[in-house]
Amino acid sequence: MNLTTRLVILAGLVGLMFYNASVDQLWAVIVDYDLNWYKLGVPLAWGLILGALLNLLGLRSLHKWLEPITLIAVSLLTMGLTGAAAVYGAHQIGGLIIAPLAISAIGLGLYLLVYSYVRFAAHGKADEDATKE
C-alpha cells in the first residue's frame, strides 16, 4: 500500500472522530473561530493568489515541496469531508458541518496553491521556450 492511500485512510478515520462530537461542542467551535459559509472560500482564494504570487516572485525552491504539500492537502480534504459526512449523519443539522468543512477548505486551499504555482510555472516555461525560438 502506497503512502497516499495510507494517508487518505488515516485522515478518513480521524475525520470520523467528528461523529462523537456533541452539538454543543460543534457550535462552540463554530462560534469560537467565527466560522460561516462565506469564510469557507477564503482559503481557496488565498491558495490561488499565493501560488501565483510565489511563482511570479521567482521562488523556485518550492518545487521540492510540491509533493508533500499535495499529500497534506489531500489528507486535510479527506479529513474534513469525512468529518462533514459524519457530523451530518450523527446530528442531521446542516449548519454543524461548517466546522469540518473549514478543515477541508484549508486542504483545498493548499491544493490550489500548488495547482496555481504549477500552472504559472508551466506558462512561464512555455513563454521562455517561445522566446528562445
Tab-separated table of C-alpha atoms in Angstrom:
chain	number	residue	atom	x	y	z
A	1	MET	CA	0.000	0.000	0.000
A	2	ASN	CA	1.498	3.335	-1.006
A	3	LEU	CA	1.856	6.434	1.149
A	4	THR	CA	-1.041	8.332	-0.425
A	5	THR	CA	-3.504	5.517	0.258
A	6	ARG	CA	-2.332	5.235	3.855
A	7	LEU	CA	-2.664	8.983	4.444
A	8	VAL	CA	-6.163	9.080	2.978
A	9	ILE	CA	-7.309	6.126	5.100
A	10	LEU	CA	-5.785	7.640	8.250
A	11	ALA	CA	-7.301	11.057	7.542
A	12	GLY	CA	-10.676	9.469	6.913
A	13	LEU	CA	-10.523	7.675	10.247
A	14	VAL	CA	-9.521	10.876	12.046
A	15	GLY	CA	-12.411	12.637	10.299
A	16	LEU	CA	-14.778	10.077	11.780
A	17	MET	CA	-13.848	11.415	15.211
A	18	PHE	CA	-16.243	14.255	14.447
A	19	TYR	CA	-19.026	11.681	14.777
A	20	ASN	CA	-18.517	11.647	18.552
A	21	ALA	CA	-18.673	15.435	18.918
A	22	SER	CA	-21.787	16.767	20.573
A	23	VAL	CA	-23.927	19.556	19.174
A	24	ASP	CA	-22.678	21.910	21.909
A	25	GLN	CA	-19.037	21.165	21.097
A	26	LEU	CA	-19.568	21.790	17.385
A	27	TRP	CA	-21.443	25.064	17.983
A	28	ALA	CA	-18.679	26.155	20.378
A	29	VAL	CA	-16.056	25.589	17.654
A	30	ILE	CA	-18.169	27.490	15.121
A	31	VAL	CA	-18.616	30.439	17.489
A	32	ASP	CA	-15.031	30.447	18.814
A	33	TYR	CA	-13.487	30.520	15.338
A	34	ASP	CA	-16.232	32.747	13.891
A	35	LEU	CA	-16.932	30.293	11.073
A	36	ASN	CA	-19.617	30.893	8.472
A	37	TRP	CA	-20.417	29.784	4.947
A	38	TYR	CA	-18.742	32.804	3.378
A	39	LYS	CA	-15.422	32.233	5.142
A	40	LEU	CA	-15.097	28.776	3.598
A	41	GLY	CA	-13.945	30.403	0.355
A	42	VAL	CA	-11.134	32.427	1.925
A	43	PRO	CA	-8.515	29.598	1.986
A	44	LEU	CA	-9.340	28.790	-1.634
A	45	ALA	CA	-8.775	32.365	-2.754
A	46	TRP	CA	-5.553	32.677	-0.731
A	47	GLY	CA	-4.286	29.421	-2.207
A	48	LEU	CA	-4.787	30.641	-5.760
A	49	ILE	CA	-3.314	34.058	-5.058
A	50	LEU	CA	-0.279	32.857	-3.090
A	51	GLY	CA	0.565	30.115	-5.590
A	52	ALA	CA	0.605	32.581	-8.454
A	53	LEU	CA	2.440	35.214	-6.415
A	54	LEU	CA	5.162	32.795	-5.269
A	55	ASN	CA	5.786	31.800	-8.854
A	56	LEU	CA	5.808	35.363	-10.105
A	57	LEU	CA	8.342	36.267	-7.411
A	58	GLY	CA	10.576	33.503	-8.717
A	59	LEU	CA	10.578	31.231	-5.671
A	60	ARG	CA	11.944	28.071	-7.285
A	61	SER	CA	12.748	26.272	-4.042
A	62	LEU	CA	9.060	25.393	-3.691
A	63	HIS	CA	9.439	22.682	-6.362
A	64	LYS	CA	10.787	20.146	-3.871
A	65	TRP	CA	7.839	20.807	-1.531
A	66	LEU	CA	5.057	20.337	-4.081
A	67	GLU	CA	4.516	16.642	-3.415
A	68	PRO	CA	4.460	16.861	0.418
A	69	ILE	CA	2.111	19.874	0.275
A	70	THR	CA	-0.179	17.940	-2.053
A	71	LEU	CA	-0.216	14.960	0.329
A	72	ILE	CA	-1.064	17.240	3.249
A	73	ALA	CA	-3.786	18.911	1.186
A	74	VAL	CA	-5.354	15.573	0.247
A	75	SER	CA	-5.254	14.441	3.876
A	76	LEU	CA	-6.931	17.624	5.134
A	77	LEU	CA	-9.532	17.483	2.391
A	78	THR	CA	-10.352	13.846	3.177
A	79	MET	CA	-10.480	14.512	6.910
A	80	GLY	CA	-12.812	17.478	6.501
A	81	LEU	CA	-15.198	15.812	4.051
A	82	THR	CA	-15.355	12.619	6.106
A	83	GLY	CA	-15.950	14.701	9.222
A	84	ALA	CA	-18.716	16.672	7.499
A	85	ALA	CA	-20.451	13.466	6.445
A	86	ALA	CA	-20.069	12.044	9.957
A	87	VAL	CA	-21.442	15.194	11.612
A	88	TYR	CA	-24.419	15.329	9.287
A	89	GLY	CA	-25.047	11.620	9.753
A	90	ALA	CA	-24.902	11.913	13.529
A	91	HIS	CA	-26.906	15.093	14.088
A	92	GLN	CA	-28.884	15.757	10.862
A	93	ILE	CA	-28.222	19.510	11.171
A	94	GLY	CA	-26.685	21.089	8.095
A	95	GLY	CA	-25.219	24.097	9.908
A	96	LEU	CA	-22.961	21.942	12.050
A	97	ILE	CA	-20.908	20.756	9.099
A	98	ILE	CA	-19.225	24.161	8.838
A	99	ALA	CA	-16.509	23.140	11.321
A	100	PRO	CA	-15.225	20.093	9.388
A	101	LEU	CA	-15.775	21.862	6.070
A	102	ALA	CA	-13.388	24.582	7.265
A	103	ILE	CA	-10.699	21.897	7.532
A	104	SER	CA	-11.440	20.660	4.033
A	105	ALA	CA	-11.387	24.258	2.737
A	106	ILE	CA	-7.856	24.639	4.113
A	107	GLY	CA	-6.864	21.424	2.346
A	108	LEU	CA	-8.405	22.595	-0.912
A	109	GLY	CA	-6.666	25.958	-0.478
A	110	LEU	CA	-3.300	24.195	-0.144
A	111	TYR	CA	-4.054	22.143	-3.227
A	112	LEU	CA	-4.987	25.269	-5.168
A	113	LEU	CA	-1.733	26.891	-4.019
A	114	VAL	CA	0.222	24.022	-5.594
A	115	TYR	CA	-2.021	23.979	-8.660
A	116	SER	CA	-1.720	27.688	-9.396
A	117	TYR	CA	2.035	27.596	-8.746
A	118	VAL	CA	2.497	24.744	-11.225
A	119	ARG	CA	0.183	26.292	-13.820
A	120	PHE	CA	2.015	29.610	-13.705
A	121	ALA	CA	5.355	27.771	-13.862
A	122	ALA	CA	4.228	25.837	-16.943
A	123	HIS	CA	3.019	29.010	-18.595
A	124	GLY	CA	6.275	30.790	-17.776
A	125	LYS	CA	8.289	27.885	-19.172
A	126	ALA	CA	6.231	27.944	-22.374
A	127	ASP	CA	6.929	31.669	-22.706
A	128	GLU	CA	10.672	31.090	-22.214
A	129	ASP	CA	10.681	28.339	-24.842
A	130	ALA	CA	8.818	30.582	-27.299
A	131	THR	CA	11.311	33.437	-26.858
A	132	LYS	CA	14.271	31.114	-27.465
A	133	GLU	CA	12.993	30.148	-30.901
